[in-house]
C-alpha cells in the first residue's frame, strides 16, 4: 500500500485521521496540528496512532476494503511512525505564513510539498505567495481553474496572461454586457480539441494548460471564460452538468450580469463550447445561441440531455415544492439541509447577492425562504430582448471590425443573419410573457420574416445606420493609409 500525508495547521486540538485515498491500494493520513507543536511528536505518538485506527474501524470498518486498510496499518505501525522519513510528498493546508514557518521548523525542504489551499488568480495573492515561498523550489500550488498543482512560475505566468487579456478588454470601455460578449468571442475563437489517449485529461481542461496549449474541451472553455470575467470583476460559476441517457457530462458558465446601460440584471448561462470555431471558418461568429441564456431558454436545449442539482432553484415550481416539503411556517435547519440541499441553495443565494441561510439559526420561516428562492428564480429568467442584444452586438462588432475588418463582418445583412441564427427573445419577461411561456413551454423569439425589419427599425431609431457608414468609411481609409505606409517602408528599405 502507498500512503499520502496531509498536514492541516489549525488552532484546535492535535489529532490524526485515516482515510482511503483514490483507490484501495492507497490511503491518506491527515495530521491536525497547531503551529506550536512538532509534527514528529504527533506522528510518532502511539496514543494518536491507536486512536486514529480505532476511530476509523468504528466508523468505516464494516466495509471489507476498509478492514484490510486498518489491518495493514496495525501490522505496519513502524512504517507509519516513520512516515515523514518514508514519504516523498507532503501536502499542507493552512495559512501561508504558518505553513512556511512549519516547513522551516520541521525540515521538510527535501520533500515535494503541495500547498493545498486553492489560490485565486489575483495579483495581491500571487505576491504574498511569492514573498512567502519564493525561495523554495520543491513546492507546488493549487490555483483557481486547475485540478492539478502548478509551480510558482506557472502560477505567475497564468495570472499575468489573464491580466493582459482583461486589460486589453478594459481599454475598449465597453458596458458589462458588451465586455462579456467580447470575451465570449475571444474564448470561442479556437477549435475543440481533446487530449490524446497518452495525455492527462487536464491538458484540455485545466486553465494553465488551455491558456498556453492547443487542446481544449468544455471544461477548458468554461474555466478560461470565467477566469477572464473574474479578472474583470464579474461573478461566475463553473456550472457542471450531469449526463442523462447516453450523453457525456458537460460544463458551461453561469454569470451574474448587471448592466445599467441595457437595464440587464440577472444570472445567465454562457456556453462557448457549443459555438466555438470549426476548422478555419469564422462562421461561428454568425450566431449567439448559447450567449446570455436564461434558465428557461437553456432548459429548452438541455431537455433529456443534462441535469443539475442547481436547476431546481431556478424554476418557478420550486415555490410549490417548498409548500409541499414544509407544511409548517417554521422550518428546522436540519429539515432544510435534508430536503433542499442547503449548501447548494446558499451558493446560489450568495451568487445572487442575497444573505445565505446560517445553520446557527436553528429555524427559518417559510415565507422568508420562499422570498429568497423566488428572487433566484426571477434573476434566472430575465431574458435579454433583441433590442438589448442588438445594441451590445453593434458596439462589440464595431470594435472588432476596427481591429480585423476581414474577419468580422460589419453590415446590416450580417447582423440580421446573426439575429435570426441566435434565436433572441422578442419581448421582455413581464407577467404576461411568463404566462405565455408557461402555456407554450418556450420563449417567444424573433422570427426570420420579421428580423430584417426589426434590425432596420432599430438602426434608424438609434442612428446606427449613419454611424455604421462612418465607421466603415473610417476603417477603409485606415486600410488604404496602412497599405501606403507599408509600400513606402518597402521602397525606403530597397534604397
Short mmCIF file of C-alpha atoms in Angstrom, two decimals:
data_model
loop_
_atom_site.label_atom_id
_atom_site.label_comp_id
_atom_site.label_asym_id
_atom_site.label_seq_id
_atom_site.Cartn_x
_atom_site.Cartn_y
_atom_site.Cartn_z
CA UNK A 1 0.00 0.00 0.00
CA UNK A 2 1.04 3.57 -0.69
CA UNK A 3 0.47 6.32 1.86
CA UNK A 4 -0.11 10.07 1.43
CA UNK A 5 0.39 12.68 4.12
CA UNK A 6 -1.72 15.82 4.61
CA UNK A 7 -0.84 18.28 7.38
CA UNK A 8 -3.56 20.72 8.44
CA UNK A 9 -2.34 23.64 10.53
CA UNK A 10 -5.01 24.96 12.88
CA UNK A 11 -5.53 26.15 16.45
CA UNK A 12 -7.61 23.19 17.63
CA UNK A 13 -6.52 20.00 19.39
CA UNK A 14 -3.93 17.76 17.79
CA UNK A 15 -5.26 14.62 16.12
CA UNK A 16 -4.72 12.11 13.34
CA UNK A 17 -7.21 10.90 10.77
CA UNK A 18 -7.11 7.93 8.41
CA UNK A 19 -9.00 7.66 5.12
CA UNK A 20 -8.85 5.64 1.88
CA UNK A 21 -7.35 7.67 -0.95
CA UNK A 22 -8.10 7.30 -4.67
CA UNK A 23 -8.22 3.51 -4.61
CA UNK A 24 -7.98 0.58 -2.19
CA UNK A 25 -4.21 0.34 -2.54
CA UNK A 26 -3.67 3.89 -1.28
CA UNK A 27 -4.51 5.71 1.93
CA UNK A 28 -4.13 9.15 3.42
CA UNK A 29 -3.13 10.14 6.93
CA UNK A 30 -4.21 13.63 7.90
CA UNK A 31 -2.38 15.27 10.81
CA UNK A 32 -4.16 18.17 12.53
CA UNK A 33 -1.61 20.22 14.48
CA UNK A 34 -1.23 23.77 15.72
CA UNK A 35 1.88 25.80 14.92
CA UNK A 36 3.35 25.30 18.41
CA UNK A 37 3.53 21.51 18.17
CA UNK A 38 6.19 19.43 16.48
CA UNK A 39 4.88 17.15 13.76
CA UNK A 40 7.30 14.42 14.80
CA UNK A 41 5.81 14.30 18.30
CA UNK A 42 2.36 13.67 16.83
CA UNK A 43 3.08 11.04 14.20
CA UNK A 44 5.41 9.15 16.49
CA UNK A 45 2.89 9.01 19.34
CA UNK A 46 1.40 5.52 19.90
CA UNK A 47 -1.72 7.01 21.50
CA UNK A 48 -2.58 9.09 18.44
CA UNK A 49 -1.93 6.12 16.15
CA UNK A 50 -4.21 3.81 18.18
CA UNK A 51 -6.99 6.41 18.37
CA UNK A 52 -6.76 7.03 14.63
CA UNK A 53 -7.16 3.33 13.76
CA UNK A 54 -9.88 2.73 16.40
CA UNK A 55 -11.95 5.69 15.17
CA UNK A 56 -11.65 4.59 11.56
CA UNK A 57 -12.59 1.00 12.48
CA UNK A 58 -15.62 2.19 14.43
CA UNK A 59 -16.85 4.48 11.62
CA UNK A 60 -15.97 2.51 8.48
CA UNK A 61 -14.55 -0.88 9.46
CA UNK A 62 -17.69 -2.75 8.38
CA UNK A 63 -16.57 -2.40 4.76
CA UNK A 64 -14.18 -5.15 3.68
CA UNK A 65 -11.67 -2.87 1.92
CA UNK A 66 -11.51 -0.62 4.98
CA UNK A 67 -10.90 -3.59 7.21
CA UNK A 68 -7.95 -4.51 5.01
CA UNK A 69 -6.64 -0.96 5.41
CA UNK A 70 -6.83 -0.95 9.23
CA UNK A 71 -5.17 -4.36 9.42
CA UNK A 72 -2.38 -3.08 7.21
CA UNK A 73 -1.85 -0.02 9.43
CA UNK A 74 -1.86 -2.17 12.59
CA UNK A 75 0.74 -4.51 11.12
CA UNK A 76 2.91 -1.67 9.86
CA UNK A 77 2.91 0.77 12.78
CA UNK A 78 6.66 1.16 12.44
CA UNK A 79 6.19 2.41 8.87
CA UNK A 80 3.52 4.92 9.93
CA UNK A 81 5.59 6.19 12.87
CA UNK A 82 8.38 6.93 10.43
CA UNK A 83 6.05 8.30 7.77
CA UNK A 84 7.95 11.55 7.48
CA UNK A 85 11.16 9.76 6.61
CA UNK A 86 9.45 7.31 4.24
CA UNK A 87 7.15 9.54 2.19
CA UNK A 88 8.42 11.66 -0.70
CA UNK A 89 5.48 14.07 -0.80
CA UNK A 90 3.74 16.14 1.88
CA UNK A 91 0.56 18.23 1.49
CA UNK A 92 -0.23 21.27 3.64
CA UNK A 93 -3.45 23.12 4.39
CA UNK A 94 -3.40 26.35 6.38
CA UNK A 95 -2.37 29.98 6.29
CA UNK A 96 0.66 30.53 4.03
CA UNK A 97 2.83 32.16 6.71
CA UNK A 98 2.14 29.33 9.17
CA UNK A 99 2.89 26.67 6.56
CA UNK A 100 6.17 28.38 5.65
CA UNK A 101 7.21 28.56 9.32
CA UNK A 102 6.26 24.93 9.88
CA UNK A 103 8.23 23.76 6.86
CA UNK A 104 11.28 25.58 8.19
CA UNK A 105 10.91 24.28 11.74
CA UNK A 106 10.40 20.63 10.78
CA UNK A 107 12.86 20.35 7.90
CA UNK A 108 10.57 19.46 5.00
CA UNK A 109 12.92 21.03 2.48
CA UNK A 110 13.87 17.66 0.98
CA UNK A 111 10.25 16.62 0.31
CA UNK A 112 7.97 17.54 -2.56
CA UNK A 113 5.46 19.90 -0.97
CA UNK A 114 1.86 20.53 -2.08
CA UNK A 115 0.15 23.66 -0.79
CA UNK A 116 -3.48 22.53 -0.82
CA UNK A 117 -5.26 25.87 -0.44
CA UNK A 118 -6.92 26.90 -3.73
CA UNK A 119 -5.31 30.21 -4.65
CA UNK A 120 -7.21 32.93 -6.54
CA UNK A 121 -5.83 34.48 -9.72
CA UNK A 122 -5.25 37.79 -8.01
CA UNK A 123 -2.08 39.86 -8.09
CA UNK A 124 -2.06 40.51 -4.32
CA UNK A 125 -2.37 36.79 -3.53
CA UNK A 126 0.38 35.91 -6.01
CA UNK A 127 2.70 38.48 -4.46
CA UNK A 128 2.03 37.12 -0.96
CA UNK A 129 2.74 33.54 -2.09
CA UNK A 130 5.89 34.62 -3.90
CA UNK A 131 7.14 36.50 -0.83
CA UNK A 132 6.37 33.50 1.40
CA UNK A 133 7.53 30.56 -0.70
CA UNK A 134 9.71 32.18 -3.37
CA UNK A 135 12.91 30.63 -2.01
CA UNK A 136 11.53 27.08 -2.16
CA UNK A 137 11.94 25.11 -5.37
CA UNK A 138 10.17 21.98 -4.08
CA UNK A 139 6.65 23.35 -3.66
CA UNK A 140 3.62 23.38 -5.99
CA UNK A 141 0.24 25.11 -5.68
CA UNK A 142 -3.41 24.59 -6.46
CA UNK A 143 -4.88 27.60 -8.25
CA UNK A 144 -8.34 28.51 -9.48
CA UNK A 145 -9.21 26.80 -12.75
CA UNK A 146 -6.72 23.93 -12.26
CA UNK A 147 -7.23 20.47 -10.80
CA UNK A 148 -3.52 19.62 -10.64
CA UNK A 149 -0.86 21.68 -8.86
CA UNK A 150 1.46 24.07 -10.69
CA UNK A 151 4.81 25.63 -9.88
CA UNK A 152 5.16 29.22 -8.70
CA UNK A 153 6.42 30.23 -12.15
CA UNK A 154 3.34 28.66 -13.79
CA UNK A 155 1.11 30.46 -11.28
CA UNK A 156 2.78 33.78 -12.14
CA UNK A 157 2.56 33.10 -15.87
CA UNK A 158 -1.15 32.24 -15.62
CA UNK A 159 -2.05 35.36 -13.61
CA UNK A 160 -0.06 37.60 -15.95
CA UNK A 161 -1.69 36.23 -19.11
CA UNK A 162 -5.23 36.60 -17.72
CA UNK A 163 -4.40 40.15 -16.57
CA UNK A 164 -3.12 41.08 -20.06
CA UNK A 165 -6.34 39.83 -21.69
CA UNK A 166 -8.51 41.66 -19.14
CA UNK A 167 -6.54 44.90 -19.55
CA UNK A 168 -6.99 44.79 -23.32
CA UNK A 169 -10.75 44.38 -22.84
CA UNK A 170 -10.95 47.24 -20.33
CA UNK A 171 -9.25 49.62 -22.78
CA UNK A 172 -12.26 49.35 -25.10
CA UNK A 173 -14.51 50.96 -22.43
CA UNK A 174 -17.46 48.67 -23.14
CA UNK A 175 -20.50 48.17 -20.92
CA UNK A 176 -20.68 44.93 -18.84
CA UNK A 177 -22.88 43.06 -21.35
CA UNK A 178 -20.63 44.23 -24.19
CA UNK A 179 -17.47 43.20 -22.32
CA UNK A 180 -18.87 39.73 -21.73
CA UNK A 181 -19.81 39.39 -25.41
CA UNK A 182 -16.32 40.48 -26.44
CA UNK A 183 -14.73 37.90 -24.11
CA UNK A 184 -17.19 35.25 -25.34
CA UNK A 185 -15.94 35.79 -28.88
CA UNK A 186 -12.31 35.71 -27.75
CA UNK A 187 -12.68 32.42 -25.91
CA UNK A 188 -14.69 30.57 -28.57
CA UNK A 189 -12.23 31.57 -31.29
CA UNK A 190 -10.45 28.22 -31.14
CA UNK A 191 -11.18 24.63 -32.11
CA UNK A 192 -12.48 21.98 -29.73
CA UNK A 193 -9.58 19.52 -29.42
CA UNK A 194 -9.49 16.63 -26.96
CA UNK A 195 -6.33 15.41 -25.32
CA UNK A 196 -4.56 12.39 -26.82
CA UNK A 197 -5.01 8.96 -25.23
CA UNK A 198 -1.45 9.16 -23.90
CA UNK A 199 -2.02 12.57 -22.27
CA UNK A 200 -3.54 13.52 -18.92
CA UNK A 201 -7.16 14.68 -19.11
CA UNK A 202 -6.12 18.01 -17.53
CA UNK A 203 -4.30 19.01 -20.74
CA UNK A 204 -7.64 20.08 -22.24
CA UNK A 205 -9.38 21.12 -19.01
CA UNK A 206 -7.04 22.97 -16.65
CA UNK A 207 -6.74 26.73 -17.07
CA UNK A 208 -2.94 26.87 -17.27
CA UNK A 209 -2.87 24.11 -19.89
CA UNK A 210 -5.59 25.53 -22.15
CA UNK A 211 -4.25 29.06 -21.81
CA UNK A 212 -0.86 28.10 -23.25
CA UNK A 213 -1.73 24.96 -25.23
CA UNK A 214 -3.96 23.96 -28.15
CA UNK A 215 -6.10 21.26 -26.54
CA UNK A 216 -9.44 22.41 -25.08
CA UNK A 217 -12.81 20.86 -24.25
CA UNK A 218 -15.92 22.15 -22.45
CA UNK A 219 -14.28 22.41 -19.01
CA UNK A 220 -11.35 24.28 -20.56
CA UNK A 221 -13.63 26.74 -22.38
CA UNK A 222 -15.53 27.33 -19.13
CA UNK A 223 -12.57 27.94 -16.83
CA UNK A 224 -10.90 30.22 -19.40
CA UNK A 225 -14.08 32.27 -19.94
CA UNK A 226 -14.72 32.54 -16.19
CA UNK A 227 -11.11 33.41 -15.33
CA UNK A 228 -11.12 36.41 -17.68
CA UNK A 229 -14.53 37.55 -16.43
CA UNK A 230 -13.47 37.17 -12.80
CA UNK A 231 -10.44 39.36 -13.50
CA UNK A 232 -12.83 41.94 -14.98
CA UNK A 233 -14.90 41.85 -11.79
CA UNK A 234 -17.80 39.54 -12.69
CA UNK A 235 -19.16 36.70 -10.53
CA UNK A 236 -19.12 33.30 -12.24
CA UNK A 237 -19.81 29.64 -11.52
CA UNK A 238 -18.32 26.64 -13.31
CA UNK A 239 -21.69 25.01 -13.93
CA UNK A 240 -21.25 21.24 -14.10
CA UNK A 241 -24.00 19.19 -15.77
CA UNK A 242 -24.69 15.52 -15.15
CA UNK A 243 -25.47 13.45 -18.26
CA UNK A 244 -28.84 11.84 -18.95
CA UNK A 245 -29.22 8.76 -21.12
CA UNK A 246 -26.15 8.34 -23.38
CA UNK A 247 -24.77 11.89 -23.27
CA UNK A 248 -21.46 12.82 -21.64
CA UNK A 249 -21.06 15.23 -18.72
CA UNK A 250 -20.76 18.88 -19.69
CA UNK A 251 -19.69 22.21 -18.23
CA UNK A 252 -20.74 25.77 -19.01
CA UNK A 253 -20.64 29.16 -17.29
CA UNK A 254 -23.20 30.87 -15.08
CA UNK A 255 -22.53 34.62 -14.88
CA UNK A 256 -24.19 37.37 -12.88
CA UNK A 257 -24.70 40.29 -15.26
CA UNK A 258 -25.65 43.79 -14.12
CA UNK A 259 -25.61 46.44 -16.83
CA UNK A 260 -27.32 49.80 -16.28
CA UNK A 261 -26.87 50.78 -19.93
CA UNK A 262 -29.13 47.97 -21.13
CA UNK A 263 -31.18 47.56 -17.93
CA UNK A 264 -29.93 43.99 -17.51
CA UNK A 265 -29.85 42.36 -14.08
CA UNK A 266 -29.78 38.59 -13.86
CA UNK A 267 -27.99 35.26 -13.83
CA UNK A 268 -27.24 33.96 -17.32
CA UNK A 269 -25.76 30.85 -18.91
CA UNK A 270 -22.94 31.05 -21.45
CA UNK A 271 -21.65 28.08 -23.42
CA UNK A 272 -18.73 28.93 -25.75
CA UNK A 273 -18.10 25.20 -26.32
CA UNK A 274 -21.20 24.75 -28.46
CA UNK A 275 -20.40 27.84 -30.51
CA UNK A 276 -16.65 27.52 -30.85
CA UNK A 277 -14.65 27.66 -34.06
CA UNK A 278 -14.80 24.73 -36.50
CA UNK A 279 -11.70 24.34 -38.64
CA UNK A 280 -10.55 27.56 -40.29
CA UNK A 281 -14.02 29.04 -40.85
CA UNK A 282 -15.20 32.14 -38.99
CA UNK A 283 -18.86 31.16 -39.34
CA UNK A 284 -19.01 30.63 -35.57
CA UNK A 285 -19.22 34.43 -35.27
CA UNK A 286 -22.60 34.37 -37.01
CA UNK A 287 -24.57 33.03 -34.03
CA UNK A 288 -25.01 33.57 -30.27
CA UNK A 289 -27.45 30.74 -29.47
CA UNK A 290 -25.74 30.00 -26.16
CA UNK A 291 -24.96 33.58 -25.14
CA UNK A 292 -26.70 35.01 -22.04
CA UNK A 293 -29.38 32.33 -21.86
CA UNK A 294 -31.91 32.22 -19.03
CA UNK A 295 -32.83 29.05 -17.19
CA UNK A 296 -35.94 28.54 -19.33
CA UNK A 297 -34.02 29.11 -22.55
CA UNK A 298 -31.23 26.72 -21.60
CA UNK A 299 -33.72 24.08 -20.47
CA UNK A 300 -35.20 24.04 -23.98
CA UNK A 301 -31.74 22.97 -25.18
CA UNK A 302 -30.90 20.68 -22.24
CA UNK A 303 -34.14 18.71 -22.22
CA UNK A 304 -33.39 14.97 -21.92
CA UNK A 305 -29.63 15.68 -22.12
CA UNK A 306 -28.41 17.12 -18.81
CA UNK A 307 -29.44 17.71 -15.23
CA UNK A 308 -28.05 19.80 -12.37
CA UNK A 309 -28.87 20.00 -8.68
CA UNK A 310 -28.88 23.81 -9.08
CA UNK A 311 -31.63 23.84 -11.71
CA UNK A 312 -34.46 23.24 -9.23
CA UNK A 313 -33.90 26.63 -7.55
CA UNK A 314 -34.20 28.46 -10.88
CA UNK A 315 -37.60 27.02 -11.72
CA UNK A 316 -40.93 28.56 -10.67
CA UNK A 317 -42.02 25.12 -9.44
CA UNK A 318 -39.61 25.42 -6.51
CA UNK A 319 -42.22 27.54 -4.69
CA UNK A 320 -44.76 24.72 -4.91
CA UNK A 321 -42.07 22.24 -3.85
CA UNK A 322 -41.35 24.26 -0.71
CA UNK A 323 -45.06 24.31 0.20
CA UNK A 324 -45.25 20.53 -0.20
CA UNK A 325 -41.99 19.75 1.56
CA UNK A 326 -42.57 22.05 4.53
CA UNK A 327 -46.21 22.17 5.75
CA UNK A 328 -45.34 24.31 8.79
CA UNK A 329 -44.50 28.02 8.72
CA UNK A 330 -41.32 27.45 10.74
CA UNK A 331 -38.72 25.13 9.17
CA UNK A 332 -35.87 23.49 11.07
CA UNK A 333 -32.39 23.88 9.58
CA UNK A 334 -31.89 20.11 9.79
CA UNK A 335 -35.04 19.60 7.70
CA UNK A 336 -33.85 22.26 5.25
CA UNK A 337 -30.44 20.61 4.87
CA UNK A 338 -32.02 17.21 4.32
CA UNK A 339 -34.73 18.21 1.82
CA UNK A 340 -33.33 21.24 -0.03
CA UNK A 341 -29.55 20.68 -0.14
CA UNK A 342 -28.77 23.85 1.83
CA UNK A 343 -25.10 24.23 0.71
CA UNK A 344 -26.23 24.43 -2.94
CA UNK A 345 -29.03 26.85 -2.10
CA UNK A 346 -26.62 29.03 -0.11
CA UNK A 347 -24.20 29.12 -3.01
CA UNK A 348 -26.92 30.50 -5.29
CA UNK A 349 -28.08 32.93 -2.59
CA UNK A 350 -24.56 34.35 -2.33
CA UNK A 351 -24.23 34.42 -6.10
CA UNK A 352 -27.49 36.35 -6.45
CA UNK A 353 -26.37 38.93 -3.88
CA UNK A 354 -28.51 37.63 -1.01
CA UNK A 355 -27.57 36.67 2.52
CA UNK A 356 -27.12 32.94 2.92
CA UNK A 357 -29.10 30.91 5.45
CA UNK A 358 -27.00 30.25 8.55
CA UNK A 359 -27.11 26.81 10.12
CA UNK A 360 -26.67 28.52 13.50
CA UNK A 361 -30.20 29.97 13.33
CA UNK A 362 -31.88 26.66 14.09
CA UNK A 363 -35.02 27.58 12.14
CA UNK A 364 -36.13 29.69 9.18
CA UNK A 365 -39.59 31.00 8.31
CA UNK A 366 -41.15 29.56 5.17
CA UNK A 367 -42.21 32.98 3.87
CA UNK A 368 -38.61 34.24 4.09
CA UNK A 369 -37.34 31.09 2.35
CA UNK A 370 -39.87 31.47 -0.47
CA UNK A 371 -38.92 35.14 -0.97
CA UNK A 372 -35.24 34.24 -1.25
CA UNK A 373 -35.74 31.34 -3.64
CA UNK A 374 -38.22 33.36 -5.72
CA UNK A 375 -35.53 36.04 -6.17
CA UNK A 376 -33.18 33.37 -7.56
CA UNK A 377 -35.90 32.21 -9.94
CA UNK A 378 -36.62 35.77 -11.16
CA UNK A 379 -32.93 36.55 -11.71
CA UNK A 380 -32.53 33.28 -13.61
CA UNK A 381 -35.33 34.09 -16.05
CA UNK A 382 -34.93 37.76 -17.02
CA UNK A 383 -34.20 37.10 -20.66
CA UNK A 384 -32.47 39.65 -22.89
CA UNK A 385 -34.60 41.12 -25.68
CA UNK A 386 -33.45 41.62 -29.25
CA UNK A 387 -33.07 45.43 -28.79
CA UNK A 388 -30.58 44.95 -25.94
CA UNK A 389 -28.80 42.19 -27.84
CA UNK A 390 -28.53 44.31 -30.99
CA UNK A 391 -27.18 47.27 -29.03
CA UNK A 392 -24.44 45.18 -27.43
CA UNK A 393 -23.67 43.31 -30.66
CA UNK A 394 -23.34 46.55 -32.64
CA UNK A 395 -20.85 48.11 -30.20
CA UNK A 396 -18.79 44.92 -29.88
CA UNK A 397 -18.72 44.21 -33.60
CA UNK A 398 -17.72 47.80 -34.29
CA UNK A 399 -14.62 47.36 -32.10
CA UNK A 400 -13.84 44.00 -33.69
CA UNK A 401 -14.26 45.44 -37.20
CA UNK A 402 -11.78 48.22 -36.41
CA UNK A 403 -9.26 45.57 -35.29
CA UNK A 404 -9.79 42.92 -38.01
CA UNK A 405 -12.14 44.07 -40.81
CA UNK A 406 -11.64 40.93 -42.91
CA UNK A 407 -12.64 38.64 -40.06
CA UNK A 408 -15.59 40.48 -38.52
CA UNK A 409 -18.44 41.35 -40.90
CA UNK A 410 -20.00 44.74 -40.08
CA UNK A 411 -23.12 45.45 -42.11
CA UNK A 412 -26.88 45.24 -41.58
CA UNK A 413 -27.23 41.99 -43.51
CA UNK A 414 -24.69 40.11 -41.33
CA UNK A 415 -26.24 41.50 -38.14
CA UNK A 416 -29.70 40.44 -39.37
CA UNK A 417 -28.39 36.92 -40.01
CA UNK A 418 -26.89 36.81 -36.51
CA UNK A 419 -30.26 37.82 -35.03
CA UNK A 420 -32.01 35.05 -36.98
CA UNK A 421 -29.41 32.39 -36.12
CA UNK A 422 -29.27 33.28 -32.42
CA UNK A 423 -32.99 32.89 -31.57
CA UNK A 424 -33.12 36.06 -29.48
CA UNK A 425 -36.15 36.85 -27.30
CA UNK A 426 -38.75 39.12 -28.88
CA UNK A 427 -40.11 40.76 -25.72
CA UNK A 428 -39.24 41.39 -22.08
CA UNK A 429 -40.11 38.85 -19.38
CA UNK A 430 -43.15 40.53 -17.83
CA UNK A 431 -46.04 38.69 -16.17
CA UNK A 432 -47.93 38.30 -19.47
CA UNK A 433 -44.91 36.65 -21.10
CA UNK A 434 -44.39 34.38 -18.09
CA UNK A 435 -47.95 33.13 -18.54
CA UNK A 436 -47.42 32.68 -22.29
CA UNK A 437 -44.22 30.75 -21.67
CA UNK A 438 -45.99 28.54 -19.16
CA UNK A 439 -48.65 27.74 -21.80
CA UNK A 440 -46.31 27.32 -24.79
CA UNK A 441 -43.34 25.95 -22.87
CA UNK A 442 -40.95 28.19 -24.80
CA UNK A 443 -39.66 31.76 -25.02
CA UNK A 444 -41.04 33.81 -27.96
CA UNK A 445 -38.14 34.70 -30.29
CA UNK A 446 -37.65 36.99 -33.29
CA UNK A 447 -38.89 35.12 -36.36
CA UNK A 448 -36.96 35.13 -39.61
CA UNK A 449 -39.53 37.07 -41.63
CA UNK A 450 -39.50 39.96 -39.09
CA UNK A 451 -35.75 40.07 -38.43
CA UNK A 452 -34.72 42.45 -41.24
CA UNK A 453 -37.47 44.92 -40.36
CA UNK A 454 -36.61 44.85 -36.67
CA UNK A 455 -32.90 45.43 -37.37
CA UNK A 456 -33.63 48.27 -39.79
CA UNK A 457 -36.06 49.96 -37.38
CA UNK A 458 -33.59 49.61 -34.51
CA UNK A 459 -30.74 51.07 -36.56
CA UNK A 460 -32.77 54.04 -37.81
CA UNK A 461 -34.22 54.74 -34.35
CA UNK A 462 -30.73 54.85 -32.77
CA UNK A 463 -28.88 56.47 -35.69
CA UNK A 464 -26.74 53.38 -36.17
CA UNK A 465 -27.25 53.26 -39.94
CA UNK A 466 -25.34 56.51 -40.33
CA UNK A 467 -22.82 55.57 -37.65
CA UNK A 468 -22.11 52.30 -39.44
CA UNK A 469 -21.40 54.14 -42.71
CA UNK A 470 -19.00 56.43 -40.87
CA UNK A 471 -17.24 53.51 -39.18
CA UNK A 472 -16.84 51.58 -42.43
CA UNK A 473 -15.53 54.67 -44.23
CA UNK A 474 -13.02 55.42 -41.45
CA UNK A 475 -11.79 51.80 -41.46
CA UNK A 476 -11.44 51.75 -45.26
CA UNK A 477 -9.40 54.94 -45.17
CA UNK A 478 -7.19 53.45 -42.47
CA UNK A 479 -6.68 50.34 -44.61
CA UNK A 480 -5.63 52.48 -47.57
CA UNK A 481 -3.30 54.53 -45.39
CA UNK A 482 -1.75 51.40 -43.84
CA UNK A 483 -1.07 49.95 -47.30
CA UNK A 484 0.52 53.19 -48.47
CA UNK A 485 2.76 53.33 -45.40
CA UNK A 486 3.75 49.72 -45.93
CA UNK A 487 4.67 50.40 -49.57
CA UNK A 488 6.73 53.46 -48.59
CA UNK A 489 8.52 51.36 -45.99
CA UNK A 490 9.40 48.74 -48.62
CA UNK A 491 10.70 51.41 -51.02
CA UNK A 492 12.87 53.02 -48.37
CA UNK A 493 14.24 49.59 -47.44
CA UNK A 494 15.24 48.93 -51.09
CA UNK A 495 17.09 52.24 -51.26
#
